[in-house]
C-alpha cells in the first residue's frame, strides 16, 4: 500500500479529485496526509471529512524559505510518503527540498509547458493569442515549472474566452489527468530517463 501526501494552499480542488478517484477506483494507496501552509485553507476541511490526517505548517511564521522548507519536510516525512503531490501549493520550493523528494514529487501546472511558466497562465495564453492552452503534470525539479512531463491535456482557446472561462475548462481537464498520473506512479508504470517520461501500457 503506497502512501501519498498532498500539499495545498487553498481549496485544493485537485486534491479533492485525487482523493475521490483513489476511493472510487480503489487504488493500492492511501492518502496519508493533507498538509497546508495556510491554516484557513478550505481543502483541510474536505480532507478531515474523509478521515485523512491534516497538518498545517504556516509559511509566514518562518524567517526564511530554507527554515520553512526544513519544517515542512520534517512534517511530510512523519507520514513516510512514497509520493508527494502538489495541488495548488503556492510556494517556490528550495533546491534542497526538491532534491529530497527527487522523482517522487509531482505538480500540475495550468499551461502546456514549457509555455507560460509562473502565475496568471490563462491570461498569458490569452495575451499571446494561442489557439491551444491546457495543463501539464510534471515531476518537480529545482527549475520552476520545468520538470519531466508526465501528462498534458489541451483545451481550445475560444474567441470569446475570458481568463475565468478558460481557467474553468482547463481545471476540468486537470481533474482528469492529475489523478490518472498519480495512479500511474503508484502502480509503478512511470519511468524517467533524463527529461523524458515513459508510461507503461499508455
Short mmCIF file of N, CA, C and O in Angstrom, two decimals, residues 34 51 77 94 132 134 172 197:
data_model
loop_
_atom_site.label_atom_id
_atom_site.label_comp_id
_atom_site.label_asym_id
_atom_site.label_seq_id
_atom_site.Cartn_x
_atom_site.Cartn_y
_atom_site.Cartn_z
N UNK A 34 -2.93 15.41 4.28
CA UNK A 34 -3.03 16.64 3.51
C UNK A 34 -2.44 17.75 4.37
O UNK A 34 -2.86 17.95 5.51
N UNK A 51 -11.64 11.58 6.68
CA UNK A 51 -10.82 10.82 7.62
C UNK A 51 -9.34 10.86 7.33
O UNK A 51 -8.58 10.00 7.81
N UNK A 77 7.73 14.00 6.23
CA UNK A 77 8.42 12.73 6.43
C UNK A 77 7.87 11.93 7.60
O UNK A 77 8.10 10.72 7.70
N UNK A 94 12.73 25.25 -2.22
CA UNK A 94 14.18 25.36 -2.29
C UNK A 94 14.78 24.13 -2.96
O UNK A 94 14.21 23.03 -2.93
N UNK A 132 -4.40 26.87 -28.58
CA UNK A 132 -4.50 25.77 -27.63
C UNK A 132 -3.82 26.15 -26.33
O UNK A 132 -2.74 26.74 -26.31
N UNK A 134 -3.88 24.63 -21.89
CA UNK A 134 -4.10 23.37 -21.22
C UNK A 134 -3.40 23.25 -19.90
O UNK A 134 -3.15 24.26 -19.22
N UNK A 172 -11.13 21.54 -15.42
CA UNK A 172 -11.84 20.27 -15.62
C UNK A 172 -10.90 19.20 -16.16
O UNK A 172 -10.99 18.02 -15.79
N UNK A 197 9.76 11.05 -19.94
CA UNK A 197 8.96 10.13 -19.13
C UNK A 197 8.32 9.08 -20.03
O UNK A 197 7.75 9.41 -21.08
#
